[in-house]
Amino acid sequence: MSESPIWHPFTQHGLGEPIPLVSRAEGAALYTQDGRRIVDGISSWWVTTHGHCHPRIMAAIAEQARKLDQIIFAGWTHEPAEALARGLREIMPDELTRVFFSDSGSTSVEVALKMALGFWANRGEARHRIVVMEHSYHGDTIGAMSVGARGVFNAAYAPLLFDVGRVPFPSEPQATYDALERECAAGAAAFIVEPLVLGAGGMLVYPPEVLAEMRRICATYDTLFIADEVMTGWGRTGTLLACEQAGVVPDLLCLSKGLTGGAVPLAVTMASEAIWEAHYSADRSRTFFHSSSYTANPIACAAANANLAIWREEPVAERIATLSLRQEERLTSLSGHPAIANPRRCGTITAMELGSGDAAYLSDLGPHLMAHFRQANVLLRPLGNTVYVMPPYCIEDADLDALYASIREIADALTR
Ligand SMILES: *Cc1c(COP(=O)(O)O)cnc(C)c1O
């Protein structure tokens, strides 16, 4: 039996892999208790946008913690949540008039799905079917898994997952459009999609015009369009929202990860006025029946307000543009390498496949890559044989170089 009683997420403890103890973090660096400095190449699983322990976010948390820790949010409110909702209304699309709080990306997706179904139920129309894109990931709760790709991650739970319509990933967009149009014409309630980049599905990138066309098809048949920007939001793809690049506004928008700059858990689902109105009534049976104990936790809201202030007052857009260029340069320097295939970039994210084509998540290459990166003191966590770099926006050149040097090293080793 191992010493720690902790059961870690997405971790096969039987493989006996070391689990480093991190005691401190700053900017793009993690410091372990045994004295190592690790470059965070994946923003600690896609959450850390501006950098670890950003002083303004840390100060906001400390200050809020002295005033109000937590309060029931059903029928009560507080200034950090009110300020955050106002702040989100200012920077998010005008059409998204309502803000519902929850705690994680998965719950923001559950909320969006329930709002979509509630919308149709309250209008007395029998539309229940949810349509999704192949290779999508929307979280690990039962509903979020139901709308995500099926595979080894959820085979054991498959009998409990609800049925959805699936459209192919748009490597050939017309096939996606045709499938989506069939589903929408048959009365699909909602289509949920990750805009521009399918994250956990392997950093699969598709162009803005495809997003725009999918949005247009949904609108034609009144199928609600849910944008899961949990990963893509907050500048990751080069713009505040990935949807902006396609000029589309969803009916429902899921945000989490970078909402607090990655400091503490918080999520929101933003909804159009029509979805709000379908629930707004003196009839209690039309209430939106969803809550969690820590809905809109004041300390988390204070962190998110500090994030908004950083977006307003610091040159975040410039940092993102610069990082995107620096990422492109380093990606280019690797392209043509015989062990690297399909190098691609979307905004601040780069990705590539390593080794020979077997992309299965459980391929033997995965653990081998992880061991290599661990030994190189970089935090990179490949998805199968897909290696991607998604650093905090503040990363310095030397650290970015260290990430790519470690990728080149393993690519060289694979070639030999
Ligand atoms: C990470 C992620 C989620 C789930 O978020 P959690 O906070 O881990 O529950 C949902 N959708 C997308 C696109 C994600 O990348």
Short mmCIF file of N, CA and C and ligand atoms in Angstrom, two decimals, residues 46 103-107 109 137-140 194 199-200 228-231 256-257, ligand 1:
data_model
loop_
_atom_site.label_atom_id
_atom_site.label_comp_id
_atom_site.label_asym_id
_atom_site.label_seq_id
_atom_site.Cartn_x
_atom_site.Cartn_y
_atom_site.Cartn_z
N TRP A 46 -4.70 23.69 -18.16
CA TRP A 46 -5.42 24.65 -18.99
C TRP A 46 -6.12 25.76 -18.20
N ASP A 103 -19.53 25.60 -10.30
CA ASP A 103 -18.20 25.40 -9.70
C ASP A 103 -17.12 24.87 -10.63
N SER A 104 -17.51 24.29 -11.75
CA SER A 104 -16.50 23.66 -12.61
C SER A 104 -17.00 23.68 -14.05
N GLY A 105 -16.09 23.34 -14.96
CA GLY A 105 -16.49 23.27 -16.36
C GLY A 105 -17.60 22.26 -16.57
N SER A 106 -17.46 21.10 -15.93
CA SER A 106 -18.49 20.06 -16.08
C SER A 106 -19.85 20.56 -15.63
N THR A 107 -19.89 21.23 -14.49
CA THR A 107 -21.21 21.69 -14.02
C THR A 107 -21.74 22.82 -14.90
N VAL A 109 -21.48 22.88 -18.02
CA VAL A 109 -22.06 22.14 -19.15
C VAL A 109 -23.40 21.53 -18.73
N TYR A 137 -14.97 16.74 -25.83
CA TYR A 137 -14.88 16.52 -24.38
C TYR A 137 -15.61 17.67 -23.69
N HIS A 138 -16.51 17.32 -22.77
CA HIS A 138 -17.25 18.37 -22.08
C HIS A 138 -17.24 18.19 -20.56
N GLY A 139 -16.46 17.23 -20.06
CA GLY A 139 -16.37 17.04 -18.62
C GLY A 139 -16.64 15.61 -18.22
N ASP A 140 -16.57 15.34 -16.92
CA ASP A 140 -16.59 13.96 -16.44
C ASP A 140 -17.80 13.60 -15.59
N GLU A 194 -17.18 22.52 -28.83
CA GLU A 194 -16.00 23.29 -28.42
C GLU A 194 -15.57 24.12 -29.62
N GLY A 199 -10.22 20.12 -27.24
CA GLY A 199 -9.08 20.01 -26.34
C GLY A 199 -8.70 18.57 -26.03
N ALA A 200 -9.44 17.96 -25.10
CA ALA A 200 -9.06 16.62 -24.63
C ALA A 200 -9.13 15.59 -25.75
N ASP A 228 -19.11 25.51 -25.64
CA ASP A 228 -18.32 25.13 -24.47
C ASP A 228 -16.94 25.77 -24.62
N GLU A 229 -16.78 26.96 -24.04
CA GLU A 229 -15.50 27.68 -24.11
C GLU A 229 -14.73 27.51 -22.81
N VAL A 230 -14.96 26.39 -22.12
CA VAL A 230 -14.27 26.16 -20.85
C VAL A 230 -12.76 26.17 -21.05
N MET A 231 -12.30 25.54 -22.14
CA MET A 231 -10.86 25.57 -22.43
C MET A 231 -10.49 26.74 -23.33
N SER A 256 -15.17 28.48 -17.57
CA SER A 256 -14.64 28.12 -16.26
C SER A 256 -13.13 28.32 -16.28
N LYS A 257 -12.35 27.27 -16.17
CA LYS A 257 -10.88 27.33 -16.18
C LYS A 257 -10.27 28.73 -15.97
C1 LIG B 1 -11.87 20.90 -18.90
C2 LIG B 1 -13.09 20.98 -19.74
C3 LIG B 1 -14.36 20.75 -19.19
C4 LIG B 1 -14.56 20.29 -17.77
O1 LIG B 1 -14.14 21.23 -16.85
P1 LIG B 1 -13.86 20.79 -15.34
O2 LIG B 1 -13.62 22.06 -14.63
O3 LIG B 1 -12.65 19.90 -15.40
O4 LIG B 1 -15.07 20.06 -14.88
C5 LIG B 1 -15.46 20.93 -20.01
N1 LIG B 1 -15.32 21.29 -21.29
C6 LIG B 1 -14.12 21.51 -21.86
C7 LIG B 1 -14.05 21.93 -23.27
C8 LIG B 1 -12.96 21.34 -21.11
O5 LIG B 1 -11.77 21.51 -21.67
#
